[in-house]
C-alpha positions in Angstrom: -6.0 -3.6 -22.1 -5.4 -0.2 -23.7 -3.0 2.2 -22.2 -5.7 4.7 -21.3 -7.5 2.0 -19.5 -4.3 1.4 -17.6 -4.3 5.0 -16.6 -7.9 5.0 -15.6 -7.4 1.8 -13.6 -4.3 3.0 -11.9 -6.6 4.7 -9.4 -7.3 1.3 -8.0 -3.9 0.9 -6.5 -4.8 1.6 -2.9 -6.9 -0.9 -1.1 -9.9 -1.0 1.2 -9.6 -3.7 3.8 -8.6 -3.3 7.4 -4.9 -3.7 8.1 -3.3 -6.7 6.6 -0.9 -7.2 9.5 -3.4 -7.5 10.9 -6.8 -7.0 12.2 -7.2 -10.6 11.6 -10.2 -10.9 9.3 -10.9 -10.2 5.7 -12.9 -7.3 4.5 -15.8 -9.5 3.5 -16.6 -10.0 7.2 -17.0 -6.4 7.9 -20.4 -5.1 8.9 -22.1 -2.6 6.7 -25.4 -1.5 5.2 -25.1 -4.1 2.4 -23.7 -7.5 2.0 -20.6 -6.1 0.3 -19.5 -3.3 2.7 -17.3 -1.5 0.2 -20.1 0.3 -1.7 -20.7 0.3 -5.4 -18.8 -1.6 -8.1 -15.6 -0.6 -9.6 -15.5 2.6 -11.6 -12.1 1.7 -12.9 -13.7 -1.0 -15.1 -15.5 1.3 -17.5 -18.2 -0.7 -19.2 -18.7 1.1 -22.4 -16.2 1.7 -25.1 -15.0 5.3 -25.0 -12.9 7.4 -27.2 -10.3 9.7 -25.8 -8.3 12.3 -27.6 -4.8 12.8 -26.2 -2.7 15.2 -28.0 -4.5 14.6 -31.3 -4.3 10.8 -31.1 -7.6 9.0 -30.5 -7.7 5.8 -28.6 -10.5 3.3 -28.1 -10.8 2.5 -24.5 -12.6 -0.7 -23.4 -12.4 -2.2 -20.0 -11.1 -5.7 -19.6 -14.3 -7.3 -18.3 -17.0 -4.9 -19.4 -18.1 -4.4 -15.8 -19.9 -1.3 -14.6 -19.7 0.8 -11.5 -17.1 2.4 -9.3 -13.6 1.5 -8.3 -14.2 0.5 -4.7 -15.0 -3.1 -5.5 -11.6 -3.7 -7.2 -9.8 -1.9 -4.4 -11.7 -4.0 -1.9 -10.6 -7.1 -3.8 -6.9 -6.4 -3.7 -7.1 -5.4 -0.1 -9.1 -8.5 0.9 -6.6 -10.7 -0.7 -3.5 -9.2 0.9 -5.1 -9.7 4.3 -6.4 -13.2 3.5 -2.9 -14.5 3.1 -2.0 -13.5 6.6 -5.2 -14.1 8.5 -7.0 -17.1 7.0 -8.3 -19.5 8.1 -9.2 -17.7 11.3 -8.7 -14.8 13.7 -5.1 -13.9 14.5 -4.5 -12.9 18.1 -2.8 -9.5 18.9 1.0 -9.7 19.5 1.8 -12.2 16.8 4.2 -9.8 14.9 5.8 -8.6 18.1 6.6 -12.2 19.2 7.9 -13.0 15.7 10.2 -10.0 15.7 11.6 -11.0 19.1 12.2 -14.5 17.9 13.9 -13.3 14.7 16.3 -11.1 16.8 17.5 -14.2 18.6 18.4 -16.2 15.5 22.1 -16.4 14.7 23.2 -14.2 11.8 24.8 -15.1 8.6 27.9 -13.5 7.3 27.6 -10.5 4.9 25.2 -7.6 4.9 22.6 -6.1 2.6 23.4 -3.7 -0.1 20.7 -1.1 -1.0 20.0 -1.1 -4.7 17.2 1.5 -5.0 18.8 4.3 -3.0 18.7 6.8 -5.8 15.9 9.0 -7.3 13.0 7.3 -9.0 11.6 9.6 -11.7 8.1 8.7 -12.6 8.3 11.3 -15.5 11.5 9.9 -16.9 11.4 11.0 -20.6 13.0 7.8 -21.8 9.8 6.0 -21.0 7.2 8.5 -22.1 4.5 6.4 -23.6 0.8 5.6 -23.3 1.7 2.6 -21.1 3.6 4.7 -18.5 2.6 7.7 -16.4 5.5 9.7 -17.7 4.6 13.3 -18.1 1.8 13.1 -15.6 3.8 15.5 -13.5 4.5 13.6 -10.2 8.3 13.7 -10.8 10.5 11.8 -8.3 8.5 9.4 -6.2 8.9 6.9 -3.4 6.5 4.8 -1.3 3.4 5.8 0.5 3.7 8.4 3.3 1.0 8.1 5.9 1.9 11.1 8.2 3.9 14.3 8.2 5.2 16.7 10.9 7.4 19.9 10.6 8.7 22.6 12.8 9.9 26.2 12.4 13.6 25.2 12.4 13.6 23.4 9.0 13.1 19.9 10.4 10.6 17.7 8.6 9.5 14.3 9.6 7.8 11.8 7.2 6.2 8.6 8.4 5.9 5.9 5.8 3.4 3.1 5.4 5.9 0.3 5.8 9.4 1.8 5.8 9.5 3.7 9.1 10.0 7.4 10.0 12.5 9.7 8.2 14.0 13.1 9.2 15.2 16.0 7.1 17.1 19.0 8.6 17.0 21.0 5.3 13.3 21.6 4.9 12.9 18.3 3.0 15.5 16.1 1.3 18.8 14.6 2.7 16.6 12.2 4.7 17.7 9.8 7.5 15.7 7.0 9.0 15.0 7.4 12.7 12.8 4.4 13.7 14.7 1.4 12.4 15.1 -0.1 15.9 11.3 -0.4 16.4 9.4 -3.6 15.9 6.9 -1.9 13.6 7.9 0.3 10.6 4.2 1.1 9.9 3.3 4.7 10.7 -0.2 5.9 11.7 0.4 9.3 13.1 3.1 11.9 13.7 2.7 15.0 16.0 4.9 17.6 17.6 3.7 18.8 21.0 4.1 22.2 22.6 7.4 21.1 24.1 8.9 20.2 20.7 8.7 16.5 21.3 7.9 14.2 18.3 5.2 11.6 19.0 4.8 8.6 16.8 1.7 6.4 16.6 2.6 3.1 14.9 0.1 1.1 12.8 -1.1 2.7 9.5 -4.8 3.5 9.9 -5.9 4.1 6.3 -7.7 0.7 6.4 -6.0 -0.3 3.2 -4.7 -3.6 1.9 -1.0 -3.5 2.7 -1.1 -1.7 6.0 0.4 -3.2 9.1 -0.5 -3.0 12.8 1.7 -1.2 15.2 3.4 -1.7 18.5 2.2 1.4 20.3 3.1 5.1 20.7 6.6 6.4 21.0 8.1 9.8 21.8 11.4 11.4 20.9 12.2 14.2 23.3 14.9 15.8 21.1 13.7 15.0 17.6 16.5 17.0 15.9 18.9 14.3 17.1 18.7 10.6 17.9 16.1 8.1 16.9 13.2 6.1 18.3 13.9 3.1 20.4 11.8 0.5 22.2 12.6 2.3 25.4 10.9 5.4 24.1 7.5 3.7 24.1 4.8 5.5 26.0 2.8 3.5 28.6 2.6 -0.3 28.5 1.5 -2.8 25.8 -2.1 -1.5 25.7 -1.8 -0.2 22.1 0.1 -3.1 20.7 -1.5 -4.6 17.6 -3.6 -1.5 16.9 -3.5 1.2 14.3 -3.3 4.9 15.3 -5.2 7.3 13.2 -4.4 10.6 15.0 -2.6 11.9 18.1 -4.1 15.1 19.7 -3.0 17.1 22.8 -5.0 19.0 25.4 -5.1 19.6 29.2 -1.8 17.7 29.8 -2.9 14.6 27.9 -2.2 13.0 24.6 -5.2 11.4 23.0 -4.9 8.5 20.6 -7.7 7.6 18.1 -7.1 3.9 17.4 -8.6 0.8 15.9 -9.5 -0.2 19.4 -11.2 3.0 20.6 -9.9 6.3 22.1 -7.1 6.2 24.7 -5.3 8.9 26.7 -2.1 9.3 28.6 -0.3 11.9 30.6 2.2 13.9 28.5 4.3 14.6 31.7 4.6 11.1 33.1 5.2 8.7 30.2 5.2 5.5 32.3 2.1 3.8 33.4 -0.8 2.4 31.4 -2.9 4.1 28.8 -6.4 4.9 29.8 -9.3 3.7 27.7 -11.5 6.8 27.3 -14.1 5.3 25.1 -14.9 2.2 23.1 -18.4 2.0 21.6 -18.4 -1.8 21.7 -16.0 -2.9 24.5 -17.1 -6.5 24.4 -15.3 -6.8 21.0 -11.9 -5.6 22.5 -9.2 -8.1 23.3 -10.3 -10.0 26.4 -13.9 -9.2 25.8 -16.7 -11.7 25.5 -16.9 -11.1 21.7 -13.2 -10.7 21.0 -13.2 -13.7 18.7 -16.2 -12.5 16.6 -15.2 -12.1 12.9 -16.4 -8.5 13.0 -14.5 -7.5 16.2 -11.8 -5.5 14.3 -14.5 -3.2 12.9 -16.4 -2.5 16.1 -14.3 0.1 17.9 -12.7 2.2 15.2 -11.9 5.8 16.2 -10.8 8.3 13.5 -10.1 11.6 15.3 -10.4 13.7 18.4 -11.3 17.4 18.5 -10.4 19.3 21.7 -12.1 22.7 22.3 -9.2 25.3 22.4 -11.2 27.5 24.8 -12.2 24.7 27.1 -9.9 21.6 26.8 -12.4 19.6 29.0 -14.8 19.6 26.0 -13.8 16.9 23.6 -15.5 15.5 20.5 -14.7 12.0 19.2 -15.3 11.0 15.6 -15.9 7.2 15.8 -17.0 4.7 13.2 -16.2 2.2 10.5 -16.1 3.8 7.0 -18.6 1.3 5.5 -21.1 2.0 8.2 -22.3 0.6 11.5 -24.9 1.5 14.1 -22.2 3.0 16.4 -20.9 5.5 13.9 -21.1 9.1 15.0 -19.7 12.0 17.0 -19.5 11.6 20.7 -18.9 13.9 23.7 -18.9 13.5 27.4 -22.2 14.5 29.1 -22.6 14.1 32.9 -19.5 11.9 33.0 -20.5 9.5 30.2 -19.7 9.5 26.5 -22.9 10.1 24.5 -23.5 10.4 20.8 -24.3 13.9 19.7 -27.8 13.8 18.0 -28.5 17.5 17.4 -26.9 20.9 17.2 -24.2 20.0 14.7 -25.7 22.0 11.9 -24.7 20.7 8.5 -22.4 18.0 10.0 -24.4 14.7 10.0 -25.5 13.4 13.3 -26.8 10.1 11.9 -24.7 6.9 11.7 -25.1 6.7 7.9 -23.4 10.1 7.4 -20.3 9.7 9.6 -17.4 7.6 8.4 -13.7 8.4 8.2 -13.3 11.9 9.7 -10.4 14.3 10.1 -10.4 17.5 12.2 -8.2 20.6 12.1 -8.4 23.8 14.1 -6.9 27.2 13.5 -4.0 28.4 15.6 -6.0 31.3 17.1 -8.9 29.0 18.0 -11.5 30.8 16.0 -12.2 28.0 13.5 -12.6 24.3 13.5 -12.7 22.4 10.2 -13.6 18.8 9.4 -13.7 16.5 6.4 -16.2 13.7 6.5 -16.5 10.5 4.4 -20.0 9.1 4.4 -20.9 5.4 4.6 -24.1 6.1 2.8 -22.3 7.9 0.0 -19.8 5.1 -0.2 -22.4 2.4 -0.4 -24.8 4.1 -2.8 -23.0 6.8 -4.8 -20.8 5.6 -7.7 -19.2 9.0 -8.0 -17.9 9.8 -4.5 -17.8 8.8 -0.9 -17.3 12.3 0.4 -20.0 13.9 2.6 -18.2 17.2 2.6 -15.8 19.7 4.2 -17.2 21.7 7.1 -16.3 24.6 9.3 -17.4 25.5 12.9 -17.1 29.3 13.0 -17.6 29.3 16.8 -14.2 27.5 17.1 -15.9 24.8 19.1 -15.9 21.2 17.9 -19.6 21.0 19.0 -20.5 23.4 16.3 -22.7 24.5 14.8 -21.0 23.3 11.6 -21.5 24.7 8.1 -20.7 22.7 4.9 -18.2 24.6 2.8 -17.4 22.0 0.1 -18.9 18.9 -1.5 -17.5 16.7 -4.3 -19.4 18.5 -7.0 -18.0 21.8 -6.0 -14.4 20.5 -5.7 -14.8 18.8 -9.1 -15.6 22.2 -10.7 -12.5 23.9 -9.2 -9.8 22.5 -11.4 -9.9 18.8 -10.5 -8.1 16.5 -12.9 -10.2 13.6 -11.8 -13.1 14.6 -14.0 -11.0 14.2 -17.1 -10.6 10.6 -16.2 -14.1 9.7 -15.2 -13.8 10.1 -11.5 -15.0 12.7 -8.9 -13.2 14.0 -5.8 -13.6 11.9 -2.7 -14.1 8.6 -4.6 -11.6 7.2 -2.0 -12.3 9.6 0.9 -12.2 6.6 3.2 -8.5 6.2 2.3 -7.4 9.7 1.2 -7.7 12.3 3.8 -5.8 15.2 5.4 -6.7 18.6 6.7 -4.7 21.5 8.1 -5.0 25.3 8.7 -2.4 27.9 7.9 -1.1 29.0 11.4 -1.1 32.6 10.3 -4.6 32.7 8.6 -7.6 30.8 10.0 -9.4 31.0 6.7 -6.5 29.4 4.7 -7.0 25.7 4.6 -5.4 22.7 2.8 -7.5 19.6 2.3 -6.2 16.3 0.9 -8.4 13.7 -0.9 -7.1 12.1 -4.1 -5.8 15.6 -4.9 -4.7 18.6 -2.8 -7.3 21.3 -2.5 -6.8 24.8 -1.1 -9.1 27.6 0.1 -8.0 31.1 1.1 -11.4 32.4 2.1 -12.7 29.9 4.6 -14.2 27.7 1.9 -16.1 30.1 -0.3 -13.8 29.1 -3.2 -11.5 26.2 -3.7 -8.6 25.4 -6.0 -7.2 22.0 -6.9 -3.6 23.1 -6.3 -2.4 19.5 -6.5 -4.3 18.0 -9.4 -4.3 14.2 -9.8 -2.1 14.5 -12.9 -1.7 16.6 -16.1 -3.3 14.1 -18.4 -6.4 15.5 -20.0 -5.4 19.2 -19.5 -5.3 21.4 -22.6 -1.6 21.9 -22.0 -0.7 18.2 -22.2 0.2 16.1 -25.3 2.0 12.8 -25.7 4.3 14.7 -28.1 6.4 17.2 -26.1 6.6 19.4 -29.1 2.9 20.0 -29.0 2.7 20.9 -25.3 1.9 24.5 -24.5 4.4 24.6 -21.6 1.7 25.3 -19.0 1.7 21.9 -17.4 3.4 22.3 -14.0 4.7 19.6 -11.7 2.0 18.4 -9.4 2.0 15.9 -6.5 1.5 12.2 -6.7 -2.2 11.3 -6.2 -3.8 9.9 -3.0 -3.1 12.2 -0.1 -2.6 11.0 3.5 -0.5 13.4 5.6 0.2 17.2 5.9 2.2 19.6 7.9 3.2 23.3 7.8 6.7 24.4 8.9 9.3 27.0 8.2 12.7 26.8 6.5 15.1 29.7 6.2 12.2 32.0 7.4 9.7 30.9 4.8 6.6 28.9 5.4 6.0 25.7 3.5 3.2 23.1 3.3 4.4 19.5 3.2 2.1 16.7 1.9 2.5 13.0 2.0 0.8 10.6 -0.4 1.2 7.4 -2.3 4.2 8.8 -4.1 6.1 10.2 -1.1 6.7 13.8 0.1 6.1 17.1 -1.7 6.2 20.8 -0.6 5.3 24.2 -1.8 5.2 27.7 -0.2 2.1 27.9 2.0 0.9 30.9 0.1 2.2 29.7 -3.3 1.5 30.6 -6.8 -1.4 29.3 -9.0 -2.0 29.3 -12.8 -5.3 30.4 -14.4 -6.9 27.0 -13.6 -6.0 27.2 -9.9 -3.2 24.6 -10.2 -0.1 25.3 -8.2 3.0 26.2 -10.2 5.5 25.6 -7.4 5.4 22.1 -6.1 8.7 20.4 -5.4 9.2 16.7 -5.0 11.3 15.9 -1.9 11.9 12.3 -2.9 15.6 12.8 -3.7 16.7 9.2 -3.4 17.9 9.5 0.1 14.5 8.3 1.2 13.5 4.9 -0.1 10.1 3.6 1.1 9.2 2.0 -2.2 6.7 -0.9 -1.8 7.7 -3.6 -4.1 5.7 -6.7 -4.8 8.3 -8.3 -7.1 11.8 -8.0 -8.6 13.4 -9.1 -11.8 17.1 -9.1 -12.9 18.7 -9.6 -16.3 22.0 -8.7 -18.0 22.1 -5.2 -19.4 23.5 -5.8 -22.8 23.8 -2.1 -23.6 25.4 -0.7 -20.5 26.9 -3.6 -18.7 26.1 -5.0 -15.3 22.4 -5.9 -14.8 19.1 -4.2 -15.3 16.9 -4.4 -12.2 13.1 -4.0 -12.4 10.2 -4.5 -10.1 6.5 -4.0 -9.6 5.3 -1.4 -7.0 2.2 -0.4 -5.1 0.9 2.6 -7.0 4.2 3.5 -8.6 4.2 1.2 -11.6 7.3 -0.6 -12.7 10.7 0.7 -11.9 13.7 0.1 -14.3 17.3 0.6 -13.2 19.8 0.1 -16.0 23.5 -0.6 -15.6 24.6 3.0 -15.9 21.7 4.8 -14.4 21.9 7.5 -11.8 18.1 7.8 -11.8 15.6 5.0 -12.0 12.8 5.4 -14.5 9.2 4.0 -14.7 8.2 2.3 -17.9 4.7 1.2 -16.8 2.0 3.1 -14.9 -0.4 2.1 -12.2 0.2 -0.8 -9.8 3.1 -3.1 -10.6 2.4 -6.8 -9.8 4.6 -9.8 -10.5 7.6 -9.5 -12.9 9.5 -11.8 -15.3 12.8 -10.6 -16.6 15.0 -12.5 -19.1 18.3 -13.3 -17.3 20.1 -13.0 -20.6 18.6 -9.7 -21.6 17.3 -7.4 -18.8 15.2 -5.3 -21.3 13.0 -8.3 -22.0 10.4 -7.8 -19.3 6.9 -9.1 -18.5 5.1 -6.8 -16.2 1.8 -7.6 -14.5 -0.6 -4.8 -13.6 -3.4 -6.6 -11.6 -5.5 -9.7 -12.2 -2.9 -11.1 -14.7 -3.1 -8.1 -16.9 0.4 -8.8 -18.3 2.3 -6.6 -20.8 5.7 -7.3 -22.3 8.5 -5.2 -23.7 11.7 -6.2 -25.5 13.5 -2.8 -25.2 12.8 -1.9 -21.5 9.9 0.1 -23.0 12.2 2.9 -24.1 10.2 5.1 -26.5 12.0 6.0 -29.7 10.5 9.5 -29.7 8.2 8.9 -32.6 5.1 9.7 -30.5 2.9 7.5 -32.7 0.2 4.9 -32.3 1.7 2.9 -35.2 1.5 -0.8 -33.9 4.9 -1.5 -35.5 6.5 1.1 -33.3 4.9 0.5 -29.9 7.1 -0.3 -26.9 4.9 -2.9 -25.2 2.2 -5.4 -25.9 -0.9 -6.5 -23.9 -0.6 -10.3 -23.6 -3.0 -11.0 -20.7 -4.4 -14.5 -20.5 -8.2 -14.9 -20.4 -8.5 -15.1 -16.6 -7.6 -11.4 -16.5 -10.7 -10.4 -18.4 -13.0 -12.3 -16.0 -11.0 -11.4 -12.9 -10.6 -15.1 -12.1 -7.1 -14.4 -10.8 -5.6 -12.9 -7.7 -5.2 -9.1 -7.5 -1.4 -9.8 -7.6 -1.4 -13.1 -9.5 1.5 -15.5 -9.8 3.7 -15.6 -12.9 6.8 -17.8 -13.5 9.2 -19.0 -16.2 10.3 -22.6 -16.4 13.7 -22.8 -14.7 15.1 -24.8 -17.6 13.4 -22.9 -20.4 12.9 -19.2 -20.0 10.6 -19.1 -23.1 8.0 -21.2 -21.3 5.8 -19.2 -18.9 3.2 -20.3 -16.4 0.5 -18.0 -15.2 -2.1 -18.8 -12.5 -5.7 -17.7 -12.2 -8.7 -20.0 -12.0 -6.8 -21.8 -14.8 -3.2 -22.7 -15.1 -1.9 -21.1 -18.3 1.2 -21.8 -20.4 2.7 -20.0 -23.3 5.9 -21.0 -25.1 6.9 -17.9 -27.1 8.8 -16.2 -24.3 9.2 -12.5 -24.7 8.1 -12.7 -28.4 4.5 -13.2 -27.3 2.2 -10.6 -28.8 -1.3 -11.6 -27.8 -3.2 -13.1 -24.9 -4.6 -15.7 -27.3 -1.2 -17.3 -27.3 -1.8 -18.7 -23.8 -3.2 -22.3 -23.4 -5.1 -23.5 -20.4 -3.4 -26.5 -18.9 -5.7 -27.1 -16.0 -8.9 -25.8 -14.5 -8.5 -25.5 -10.8 -12.3 -25.3 -10.4 -15.0 -22.7 -9.7 -14.1 -20.5 -6.8 -10.4 -21.5 -6.8 -7.5 -19.3 -7.8 -3.8 -19.8 -8.0 -1.6 -18.3 -5.2 1.8 -19.6 -6.4 3.2 -21.3 -9.5 6.6 -22.8 -10.4 7.9 -24.9 -13.2 11.1 -26.8 -14.0 11.9 -29.0 -16.9 8.3 -29.3 -17.9 6.9 -30.0 -14.4 4.5 -27.5 -12.9 3.5 -26.8 -9.3 0.4 -24.7 -8.5 -0.9 -23.7 -5.1 -4.5 -22.5 -4.8 -7.1 -21.3 -2.4 -10.8 -21.2 -2.6 -12.6 -19.9 -0.6 -9.7 -17.7 0.2 -11.0 -15.8 3.2 -11.5 -17.2 6.7 -15.0 -18.3 6.2 -14.6 -21.8 4.8 -11.0 -21.2 3.8 -9.5 -24.1 1.7 -6.2 -24.6 0.0 -4.5 -27.2 -2.1 -1.8 -28.0 -4.6 -2.1 -29.2 -8.2 0.7 -30.8 -10.1 1.0 -31.5 -13.8 3.1 -31.1 -17.0 3.5 -28.3 -19.4 2.2 -30.5 -22.2 -1.1 -30.7 -20.5 -0.7 -34.3 -19.2 -0.7 -35.7 -15.7 -2.7 -33.0 -14.0 -4.1 -33.9 -10.6 -4.7 -32.4 -7.1 -2.3 -33.5 -4.4 -4.1 -35.0 -1.4 -2.9 -32.9 1.5 -3.3 -34.7 4.9 -6.0 -33.4 7.2 -3.6 -33.9 10.2 -2.0 -30.5 9.5 1.2 -31.8 8.0 0.7 -29.0 5.5 -1.3 -26.3 7.4 -4.7 -25.2 6.2 -3.2 -21.7 5.5 -2.4 -19.6 2.5 0.3 -21.3 0.3 2.5 -18.5 -0.9 5.5 -19.8 -2.8 7.4 -22.7 -4.3 11.2 -23.2 -4.6 12.2 -26.0 -6.9 15.6 -27.6 -6.7 17.4 -26.8 -10.0 19.0 -30.3 -10.0 15.8 -32.2 -9.4 12.3 -31.1 -10.3 10.7 -33.6 -7.9 12.5 -31.9 -5.0 10.5 -28.8 -4.0 10.0 -26.5 -1.1 6.8 -24.7 0.0 6.5 -21.4 1.8 3.3 -21.0 3.9 1.9 -17.6 5.0 -0.2 -16.7 8.0 0.4 -17.6 11.6 0.4 -21.0 13.3 -2.4 -22.3 15.6 -0.7 -20.6 18.5 -2.0 -17.3 17.2 -5.0 -18.3 15.1 -8.2 -20.2 16.0 -8.9 -21.2 12.4 -9.5 -24.8 11.6 -6.4 -26.7 10.6 -4.0 -23.7 11.0 -1.3 -26.1 12.0 2.3 -25.1 12.6 5.3 -24.4 10.4 6.1 -22.1 7.5 8.5 -24.1 5.3 7.9 -27.6 4.0 9.9 -30.0 1.8 8.8 -32.7 -0.7 11.2 -35.1 -2.4 8.6 -36.9 -4.4 7.0 -34.2 -6.6 4.6 -32.9 -3.9 3.0 -36.2 -2.9 4.3 -36.1 0.6 5.6 -33.2 2.7 7.8 -32.6 5.7 7.9 -29.6 8.0 11.5 -28.2 8.0 10.7 -25.0 9.9 12.8 -26.0 12.9 13.8 -22.8 14.7 12.2 -20.5 12.1 10.1 -17.8 13.9 6.3 -18.0 13.6 6.0 -15.3 10.9 4.3 -15.3 7.5 6.5 -16.6 4.8 6.1 -15.1 1.3 8.5 -16.8 -1.1 11.6 -19.0 -1.2 14.6 -19.7 -3.5 17.1 -22.5 -3.8 20.7 -21.2 -4.2 23.2 -22.9 -6.5 25.0 -24.6 -3.7 21.8 -26.0 -2.3 21.0 -23.4 0.4 17.5 -22.2 0.9 16.5 -18.5 1.4 13.0 -17.6 2.6 11.4 -14.2 2.5 9.1 -13.3 5.5 7.1 -10.4 6.7 10.0 -9.4 8.9 13.1 -10.0 6.8 15.0 -12.9 5.2 16.2 -16.2 6.7 18.6 -18.7 5.3 19.3 -22.4 5.8 22.8 -23.3 4.6 23.5 -26.5 2.7 23.6 -29.5 5.0 22.1 -27.6 7.9 18.7 -28.1 9.5 18.4 -24.7 11.4 17.9 -21.2 10.2 19.9 -18.0 10.4 18.9 -14.4 9.9 20.3 -12.7 6.8 21.7 -9.3 7.6 19.9 -6.7 9.7 17.0 -5.3 7.7 14.4 -3.2 9.7 11.1 -4.9 10.5 10.0 -4.7 6.8 8.1 -7.3 4.8 10.1 -9.0 2.0 7.6 -10.3 -0.6 9.9 -11.8 -3.2 13.4 -13.2 -3.6 15.2 -13.7 -6.9 18.7 -14.7 -7.9 21.0 -12.8 -10.2 21.7 -14.3 -13.7 24.9 -15.8 -12.4 23.3 -17.1 -9.3 25.7 -15.3 -7.0 23.6 -12.6 -5.6 20.2 -12.7 -3.9 17.8 -9.9 -4.6 15.1 -9.0 -2.0 11.9 -7.0 -2.9 10.8 -5.3 0.3 7.4 -3.8 0.7 8.5 -0.5 2.2 12.3 -0.1 1.9 13.1 -0.8 -1.8 15.3 -3.6 -3.2 18.4 -5.0 -1.5 21.0 -7.5 -2.4 23.4 -9.8 -0.6 26.1 -12.1 -1.9 25.1 -15.8 -1.5 28.6 -16.8 -0.6 28.5 -14.5 2.4 25.5 -16.3 3.8 27.2 -19.7 4.1 
């Protein structure tokens, strides 16, 4: 695909299904107004050829599959698939991750400890990699992983809650971060809030209903947040909020209110023991223990998004409840005559019908004179290819019951300096995922609203400015050639906004925003240029905070600088490259980064997957020579995607592997099993050959090859409605392909098969990593038990070798040179030493998902790609 198509498609990095970890069903089961609850088709796949002039260079842009519509379908696909791996074939009961974490903690530990590799700044604008295939010069600067929530006080302390890497604290108004939640069993943040007493409240479980979000273990409070850290003893109440997501925490009348995926709950803020009280669940039969708890749609039936408490009368409370794709229960509720009742009139412009109320965020002014709300509409999501935003509203009475007046819609926001319009999108295209709202404490008419971009109004909504535009591409100031830039392009924030807070540092007020690229700040009343774009954003991702969400890792010798070059694919942060002498990591590819192949002999030979097997290769680490030309002989990377990429007959993050004995032979898996034998010298997708057709509706989930023998795992259907899985085996020359007959007795569970590890000494000796949870936690047919299996006859028969391994999803495995076996799980890494039958825990990582393991070129170091805390290494010899 062309580089500009990559830039357009990079908006699809977030995802749309309910929590992968897990609400226990795929997005396809969700109720909605249409059979596909995610609205219109993907805008990212622009159907028609377009021409785009960037700095005087004209590019032809043609989408990979000529498919029309909006981006939500592609986002839904990626989300669905991440969840499928952990949920199929059935419903996963609450508490599965908590039990796994407890079991993991009881395992004996290996020797040695983890070394943090990516604990340094990651510059998405690194000038070394400025190119049409990167996002360099987009203006986001230093980035890290997704931030779901923010809090700040007037003493210079800032708190950032990440999607999968825990909560971090800065005492310098941002920067010099320290993690403060590593002892918790969930590192997924849903909400952060400071109460009137200065205590910091943490609601675990990210509530953005996206692909790679994880459920939480409850709500915690830190009485003295300037010091100390969260612990399991600081949990509020009992286990009522385990295995939920928390969207917001609000305070009023001596209570803390929690909007969760299982309704609205409250608890005393004075006495922190005792159970949480369920205030309202619109469909209580679908809650755990209810008569319909096992229904496939249960996880969507009690979603609460926010709570608004009347500052003049805290007994008056309005609940915003509803699934973003639409359901009959969606709406605003208040208590009337002791019962929660949907508000059907009197709201003014704020919709009262179920079709108009989806994901909602409230914010009130400090003086109580104004209430604001941003509302995502299921009807817009399902019918409007341009935006899912209903609008931004104000209640000038200060009461959450209104009446409300609309002060912004997507068309008005698009006209106020939005950068999305230069890329074919409109504000609010992902309003179900991107939302924040806050009011300047010193000015009730000064409001910050976060969607894909950061918007600001200083006059109560009469006028708006896109102070944090999506990027600088497409602006008159931008050119691929730095010499042709006007100098007016300022740093902006990373796209996709989630959290916001206002605090003070050294007597000055700042607004802090959290998004898919980390944390940024600017003065609350900062400066703007003539287009309304802020000129004073600062990235606070200084390298001391690493919440990068890797899908993959690759390692090769750095021939230029010594040591090794480390690279990896990331959620919404492209491909990172860390050279042997680097003090700052760079990004040489934009968008999502999927699977990665790196030449062990030369770390600048890299194959990087975007999504759906959209593979590009570089043989110089994609370092641009400064020519700023479209001359094909001087490009830094090449599109070499096999044909399944064009038809999307591959997984969102599709498997890619090199033969262990011949690094020039690659295997890629979609519906077909593909092979190419040109290594990093490949220049075209036509150089791939189909070895085997897995069949209609089937797609590869894992591939491995050694000495000409190929293993492929597949699923199809891949969700919990009719889930099926299997293994195909054959040779790289196209001979001998056949499906393995897996026993129906559960010897190999009917769950997602996520990885192979082939014995380097014997290609018929292979290990299999199995995702999901065992039948103890899932009611799905054939769920079986076990997570690691061994075959000594080329996959014909298998033996469960899980032994004392906790019941936790396994993602990948690798055989070490001495015959040991390391397995990556959703909660860390385990290791079975040579000659042993039991497992040990490797080091003491927080409760973070490790999605891939690779060995260094010399085999002596194990690299772990975590989805929330960057890349870590451990010496293999220390594990034995």
